[in-house]
Structures are given as structure tokens and as C-alpha cells.
Coordinates of C-alpha atoms and ligand atoms in Angstrom, one line a residue:
M1 CA -27.0 42.3 4.5
L2 CA -25.1 43.3 7.6
C3 CA -27.6 41.5 9.7
C4 CA -26.5 38.2 8.3
L5 CA -22.7 38.4 8.6
P6 CA -22.5 37.0 12.1
F7 CA -24.7 34.1 11.0
F8 CA -22.6 33.6 8.0
F9 CA -19.4 33.5 10.0
G10 CA -20.9 31.2 12.5
F11 CA -22.0 28.9 9.8
A12 CA -18.6 29.0 8.1
V13 CA -16.9 28.1 11.4
F14 CA -19.4 25.3 11.9
L15 CA -18.6 24.0 8.4
G16 CA -14.9 24.4 8.9
M17 CA -15.0 22.5 12.1
H18 CA -17.1 19.6 11.0
F19 CA -16.0 19.1 7.4
P20 CA -12.2 19.8 7.2
P21 CA -11.7 20.4 3.5
L22 CA -8.6 18.3 3.3
M23 CA -10.6 15.2 4.3
A24 CA -13.1 15.6 1.5
D25 CA -10.9 14.9 -1.5
C26 CA -9.3 11.5 -0.9
P27 CA -10.9 9.0 -3.3
L28 CA -9.5 6.0 -1.5
D29 CA -11.9 3.8 0.5
F30 CA -10.6 2.5 3.8
S31 CA -13.7 0.8 4.9
A32 CA -12.1 -2.6 4.6
S33 CA -9.1 -1.5 6.7
N34 CA -8.7 -2.0 10.4
F35 CA -6.0 0.3 11.8
T36 CA -6.4 -0.9 15.4
L37 CA -3.6 -3.4 14.9
A38 CA -1.4 -0.7 13.6
S39 CA -1.6 1.1 16.9
S40 CA -0.1 -1.8 18.8
L41 CA 2.5 -2.7 16.2
C42 CA 3.6 0.9 15.8
S43 CA 3.9 1.6 19.5
N44 CA 6.4 -1.2 19.9
Q45 CA 10.0 -0.4 18.8
G46 CA 10.6 -4.1 18.0
D47 CA 7.6 -4.2 15.5
R48 CA 8.6 -1.2 13.5
G49 CA 9.1 -3.2 10.3
N50 CA 5.7 -4.9 10.7
C51 CA 4.1 -1.6 11.6
C52 CA 5.3 0.0 8.3
R53 CA 4.5 -3.0 6.2
Y54 CA 1.1 -3.3 7.7
I55 CA 0.2 0.3 7.0
N56 CA 1.6 0.0 3.5
A57 CA -0.4 -3.2 2.8
N58 CA -3.6 -1.5 3.9
V59 CA -2.9 1.5 1.7
A60 CA -2.0 -0.8 -1.2
I61 CA -5.3 -2.7 -0.8
S62 CA -7.3 0.5 -1.0
V63 CA -5.2 1.6 -4.0
A64 CA -6.0 -1.7 -5.7
R65 CA -9.7 -1.2 -5.1
F66 CA -9.4 2.3 -6.6
A67 CA -7.5 0.9 -9.6
N68 CA -10.3 -1.6 -10.0
S69 CA -12.8 1.1 -10.5
T70 CA -10.7 3.8 -12.3
S71 CA -7.8 1.8 -13.9
I72 CA -5.5 4.4 -12.4
L73 CA -2.5 3.3 -10.3
G74 CA -3.0 5.3 -7.2
V75 CA -4.3 8.7 -6.4
P76 CA -3.4 11.4 -8.9
P77 CA -0.8 13.9 -7.7
N78 CA -3.4 16.7 -7.2
D79 CA -5.2 14.5 -4.6
S80 CA -2.2 13.0 -3.0
V81 CA -1.7 15.6 -0.3
S82 CA -5.3 15.3 0.9
C83 CA -5.1 11.5 0.9
L84 CA -1.9 11.5 2.9
Q85 CA -3.6 13.8 5.4
T86 CA -6.7 11.7 5.5
I87 CA -4.7 8.5 6.2
S88 CA -2.5 10.2 8.9
D89 CA -5.7 11.4 10.6
K90 CA -7.1 7.9 10.5
L91 CA -4.0 6.5 12.0
Q92 CA -3.9 9.0 14.7
L93 CA -7.5 8.5 15.6
N94 CA -6.7 4.8 16.0
G95 CA -3.9 5.5 18.4
V96 CA -0.9 5.1 16.1
P97 CA 1.9 7.2 17.5
Q98 CA 2.7 10.2 15.3
N99 CA 6.3 9.3 14.9
A100 CA 5.2 6.2 12.9
T101 CA 4.5 8.4 9.9
A102 CA 8.0 9.7 10.1
F103 CA 9.9 6.4 10.6
C104 CA 7.8 4.6 8.0
G105 CA 8.5 7.3 5.4
F106 CA 4.8 8.0 5.0
G107 CA 4.4 9.9 1.7
T108 CA 7.7 8.7 0.3
K109 CA 8.3 5.0 1.0
I110 CA 4.5 4.6 1.6
P111 CA 3.1 6.6 -1.3
V112 CA -0.5 6.9 -2.5
N113 CA 0.5 7.6 -6.1
Y114 CA 1.9 4.5 -7.6
E115 CA 3.3 5.8 -10.9
C116 CA 6.1 3.4 -11.8
K117 CA 8.6 4.6 -14.3
G118 CA 6.0 6.4 -16.3
R119 CA 3.3 3.8 -15.9
T120 CA 0.2 5.3 -14.5
S121 CA -2.5 2.8 -15.5
V122 CA -3.3 -0.8 -14.8
M123 CA -3.0 -1.6 -18.5
Q124 CA 0.5 -0.2 -18.8
M125 CA 1.6 -2.5 -16.0
L126 CA -0.2 -5.6 -17.3
Q127 CA 1.1 -5.1 -20.8
S128 CA 4.7 -4.4 -19.8
P129 CA 7.4 -7.1 -20.5
R130 CA 7.5 -9.9 -18.0
F131 CA 4.4 -8.9 -16.2
A132 CA 2.7 -12.0 -17.5
E133 CA 5.0 -14.1 -15.4
V134 CA 3.8 -12.2 -12.3
T135 CA 0.2 -12.7 -13.3
K136 CA 0.8 -16.4 -13.9
N137 CA 2.7 -17.1 -10.6
C138 CA 0.6 -14.9 -8.4
K139 CA -2.6 -16.7 -8.9
V140 CA -4.3 -17.4 -5.6
S141 CA -4.2 -19.0 -3.2
L142 CA -0.8 -18.1 -2.0
G143 CA -1.2 -19.3 1.6
E144 CA 1.4 -21.9 0.9
E145 CA 5.0 -21.0 1.3
R146 CA 6.1 -22.5 -2.0
K147 CA 3.4 -20.6 -4.0
C148 CA 4.1 -17.3 -2.2
R149 CA 7.8 -17.6 -2.9
K150 CA 7.2 -18.3 -6.6
C151 CA 4.9 -15.2 -6.8
L152 CA 7.5 -13.0 -5.0
N153 CA 10.3 -14.2 -7.3
A154 CA 8.2 -13.4 -10.4
G155 CA 7.6 -10.0 -8.8
F156 CA 11.3 -9.5 -8.1
G157 CA 12.1 -10.6 -11.7
Y158 CA 9.7 -8.1 -13.1
L159 CA 11.1 -5.2 -11.0
H160 CA 14.7 -6.2 -11.7
H161 CA 13.9 -6.1 -15.4
L162 CA 12.7 -2.5 -15.0
G163 CA 16.2 -1.5 -14.1
I164 CA 15.4 0.5 -11.0
N165 CA 18.3 2.3 -9.2
D166 CA 16.8 3.7 -6.1
N167 CA 14.8 2.5 -3.1
I168 CA 11.9 4.8 -3.4
T169 CA 11.2 3.8 -7.1
L170 CA 11.7 0.2 -6.1
S171 CA 9.1 0.3 -3.4
T172 CA 6.7 2.4 -5.5
C173 CA 7.0 -0.1 -8.4
R174 CA 6.5 -3.0 -6.0
D175 CA 3.3 -1.4 -4.8
A176 CA 2.2 -0.7 -8.4
T177 CA 2.8 -4.3 -9.3
F178 CA 0.6 -5.4 -6.4
A179 CA -2.1 -2.9 -7.2
A180 CA -2.2 -3.8 -10.9
L181 CA -2.4 -7.5 -10.1
A182 CA -5.0 -7.1 -7.3
S183 CA -7.2 -4.7 -9.2
Q184 CA -8.2 -7.7 -11.3
L185 CA -9.3 -9.7 -8.3
D186 CA -11.9 -9.9 -5.5
H187 CA -11.3 -8.8 -2.0
Q188 CA -10.4 -12.2 -0.5
S189 CA -7.8 -12.8 -3.2
T190 CA -6.5 -9.2 -2.8
T191 CA -5.9 -9.8 0.9
D192 CA -4.3 -13.2 0.1
I193 CA -1.8 -11.6 -2.3
A194 CA -1.1 -8.6 0.0
S195 CA -0.2 -11.0 2.8
C196 CA 2.4 -12.7 0.6
F197 CA 3.6 -9.6 -1.2
F198 CA 4.1 -7.4 1.8
G199 CA 5.1 -10.1 4.3
V200 CA 2.2 -9.4 6.7
Q201 CA 0.9 -12.9 6.9
G202 CA -1.7 -13.2 9.7
L203 CA -2.0 -9.4 10.1
L204 CA -4.6 -8.8 7.4
G205 CA -7.0 -11.4 8.7
P206 CA -7.1 -15.0 9.9
P207 CA -3.9 -16.7 8.6
D208 CA -4.5 -19.5 6.1
S209 CA -1.6 -21.4 7.5
P210 CA -0.3 -20.7 11.1
H211 CA 3.4 -20.8 10.3
L212 CA 3.8 -19.4 6.9
P213 CA 7.2 -17.8 7.0
T214 CA 7.7 -14.1 6.3
L215 CA 9.5 -14.1 3.0
I216 CA 10.7 -10.6 3.5
S217 CA 14.0 -11.4 5.1
N218 CA 15.8 -14.5 4.0
D219 CA 14.2 -16.2 1.0
C220 CA 15.8 -14.4 -1.8
K221 CA 16.9 -16.4 -4.8
I222 CA 20.4 -15.8 -6.0
P223 CA 19.8 -14.1 -9.5
L224 CA 17.4 -11.7 -8.0
W225 CA 19.1 -11.4 -4.7
L226 CA 20.1 -7.8 -5.0
A227 CA 16.7 -6.5 -5.9
C228 CA 15.2 -8.7 -3.2
Q229 CA 17.6 -7.5 -0.5
R230 CA 17.1 -4.0 -1.4
M231 CA 13.4 -4.4 -1.2
N232 CA 13.7 -6.0 2.2
G233 CA 15.9 -3.2 3.3
K234 CA 13.2 -0.6 3.2
L235 CA 9.8 -2.0 3.7
Ligands
NAG301 C1 -9.9 -4.6 14.4 O1 -8.8 -5.4 14.8 C2 -8.8 -5.6 16.2 C3 -7.5 -6.3 16.6 O2 -7.0 -7.2 15.6 C4 -10.0 -6.3 16.6 O3 -10.0 -6.6 18.0 C5 -11.2 -5.5 16.2 O4 -12.4 -6.3 16.5 C6 -11.2 -5.2 14.8 N1 -12.3 -4.2 14.4 C7 -13.1 -4.4 13.4 C8 -14.1 -3.3 13.2 O5 -13.0 -5.4 12.6
NAG302 C1 7.6 7.1 19.2 O1 7.6 8.2 20.1 C2 7.3 7.7 21.4 C3 7.2 8.9 22.3 O2 6.3 9.8 21.8 C4 8.4 6.8 21.9 O3 8.1 6.3 23.2 C5 8.5 5.6 20.9 O4 9.6 4.8 21.3 C6 8.7 6.1 19.5 N1 8.6 5.0 18.6 C7 9.6 4.7 17.9 C8 9.5 3.4 17.1 O5 10.6 5.4 17.7
NAG303 C1 -7.9 16.2 -9.2 O1 -8.1 15.8 -10.5 C2 -9.2 14.9 -10.7 C3 -9.3 14.5 -12.1 O2 -8.6 15.4 -13.0 C4 -10.5 15.6 -10.2 O3 -11.6 14.7 -10.3 C5 -10.3 16.0 -8.7 O4 -11.5 16.7 -8.3 C6 -9.1 16.9 -8.6 N1 -8.9 17.1 -7.1 C7 -8.5 18.3 -6.7 C8 -8.3 18.4 -5.2 O5 -8.4 19.3 -7.4
NAG304 C1 -12.9 -5.4 -10.4 O1 -13.0 -6.4 -9.4 C2 -13.9 -7.4 -9.7 C3 -13.9 -8.3 -8.5 O2 -14.1 -7.7 -7.3 C4 -13.6 -8.1 -10.9 O3 -14.6 -9.1 -11.2 C5 -13.5 -7.1 -12.1 O4 -13.1 -7.8 -13.3 C6 -12.5 -6.0 -11.8 N1 -12.5 -5.0 -12.8 C7 -11.4 -4.7 -13.5 C8 -11.6 -3.6 -14.5 O5 -10.4 -5.1 -13.2
NAG305 C1 18.4 1.6 0.0 O1 18.1 1.2 1.3 C2 19.1 0.6 2.0 C3 18.6 0.1 3.3 O2 17.8 1.0 3.9 C4 20.3 1.6 2.2 O3 21.4 1.0 2.9 C5 20.8 2.0 0.8 O4 21.7 3.0 1.0 C6 19.6 2.6 0.0 N1 20.1 2.8 -1.3 C7 19.7 3.8 -2.0 C8 20.2 3.9 -3.4 O5 18.9 4.7 -1.6

């Protein structure tokens, strides 16, 4: 028995070094993400907003794929910590400065669990009042400014109707709206909606149209202006 202890410890160290346990449990798939761009965006003070929106969009896309296969809106709380760790490690490996996770509010403003006012499944989102408007107006392709704006307004309308009072819930419900919608669609359409929804046109792949405006800052319609401005304020 004693003979084997050194071997056992050696093996344990080997395992610990090569398979950090925290990395193992995140069910999100980031194979479609390219975090190289995040590195340059996040290293530039002036691109802070784009940096955070870009990271959030990539997380949201992987959550939408997860929702497609599980019908669950995001990673369950017991797996959230390991997922946040996995993503931070990925970002760091790609040269994203560590302070980005702090200024983007990674884990709070950029969550991996998208529970929105008690809604934890795709069905609960799709069947809630006014979501049909979102589905109807966010049909692809949204590469056109007018279509993207209609989709966003339907999204703001839905969120406004939920009666949300704080920024964190608002951004989580916005992400949940996207994930529920995109979980029904293929990858190309998901990217298309993400570009519009998160104001990262051109960052997720070749832009459909070279000068599609970012609708994040100044295209809020009056009745929904408050929800829209508040959303723009954070992410
Ligand atoms: C990731 O994006 C960068 C910059 O946009 C690009 O140069 C690189 O080829 C991409 N990598 C992959 C694997 O797509
Ligand atoms: C992040 O930290 C680096 C130094 O580590 C600093 O140069 C950079 O300005 C910081 N970025 C932001 C957006 O604060
Ligand atoms: C979290 O819960 C899910 C389902 O209940 C389970 O499959 C998964 O292994 C759990 N993860 C951890 C880290 O306990
Ligand atoms: C999952 O996505 C595929 C397209 O990639 C779609 O055909 C399918 O209906 C989706 N499944 C669910 C349950 O939404
Ligand atoms: C929401 O975010 C905005 C902009 O960041 C901030 O001014 C406001 O105080 C926040 N409101 C709440 C309720 O957190």
C-alpha cells in the first residue's frame, strides 16, 4: 500500500494540473465563438461598450444553443460558477485584459443564468404575454435597419410589459428574450439576431450591410424610451 502513495500523489498532481475541475462542468459550447476580437476591443478604453456587448453577445449565443438542446434558459445556478470561471479563463487565454471582467460586470450584467422574473424555460418565455410580438418582428433577416429597429422595439415592449425596476433584471431578461428566440433558429439566424439585439453589427462575422447603425444609443421610440435608455445605459 505504502509503496503506491508517491505514485498516487504524483498522479493526483498530474490530474489536477491538466484537468482543473472547475473547467469540467460548464455545459456551454463556445466552439462557435472567436474571442480574438474581444482582446483588441477590451484593451482599448474607447471600445469598452463594444467590448462588453461583444462578450455578452457571444455568451448569449452559446446560451441560445444550450437552450436549443435543453429548453433551459442558461446554466443552472449550480453550474454557474464553473461556467463563469471557464469563460474568464478563455478570455484571458485570448489576451483579454483581466479588468474587462470587472468593468463589464461579468457574472452580474453578463450572467450565464438567464432566469427572467421566474421564467427558467424557453416555453415560459415564448408563452408569456406579448412575446408573440417579438417572435413576429424578429424574424430574420434583420440586416436592414428598419427591420432591426422593429425587432428591438418589440423586444423593448415585451420587457417594458414585464415591469422591471432594476438594471440587472432588465439586462438578464433582455438576454433571456434573445436566447428564447434564438433557441428556435439555426446558427446563421442566431448571429443575425444577436448582431441586431446587442448592437454588435459587424463584430460577429461579415456584416450584411456595411453601414447598419448601432441601435443601442439613439433610436429609442418615445413610448418605450425609458426602458430603451435604461438598457442602453448598461450594456
Ligand atoms: C478570429 O477573429 C480574428 C479577428 O477578427 C481573425 O483574424 C481570426 O482568423 C479568427 N479566428 C478564427 C479561428 O476564426
Ligand atoms: C485595464 O488595465 C490596464 C492595465 O492593466 C489599463 O492599461 C487599461 O486602461 C485598463 N482598461 C480599462 C478599460 O480600464
Ligand atoms: C448541476 O445540476 C445538474 C442537473 O441537476 C447536473 O446535471 C450537474 O451535474 C450539476 N452540476 C454540478 C457541478 O453539481
Ligand atoms: C434547435 O435548432 C434547430 C436549428 O439549428 C431547429 O431546427 C430546432 O427546431 C431547434 N429545436 C428547438 C427545440 O427549438
Ligand atoms: C441603471 O443604470 C444607469 C446607467 O448605468 C444608472 O444611472 C442607474 O442608476 C441604474 N439604475 C438602477 C435602478 O440601478
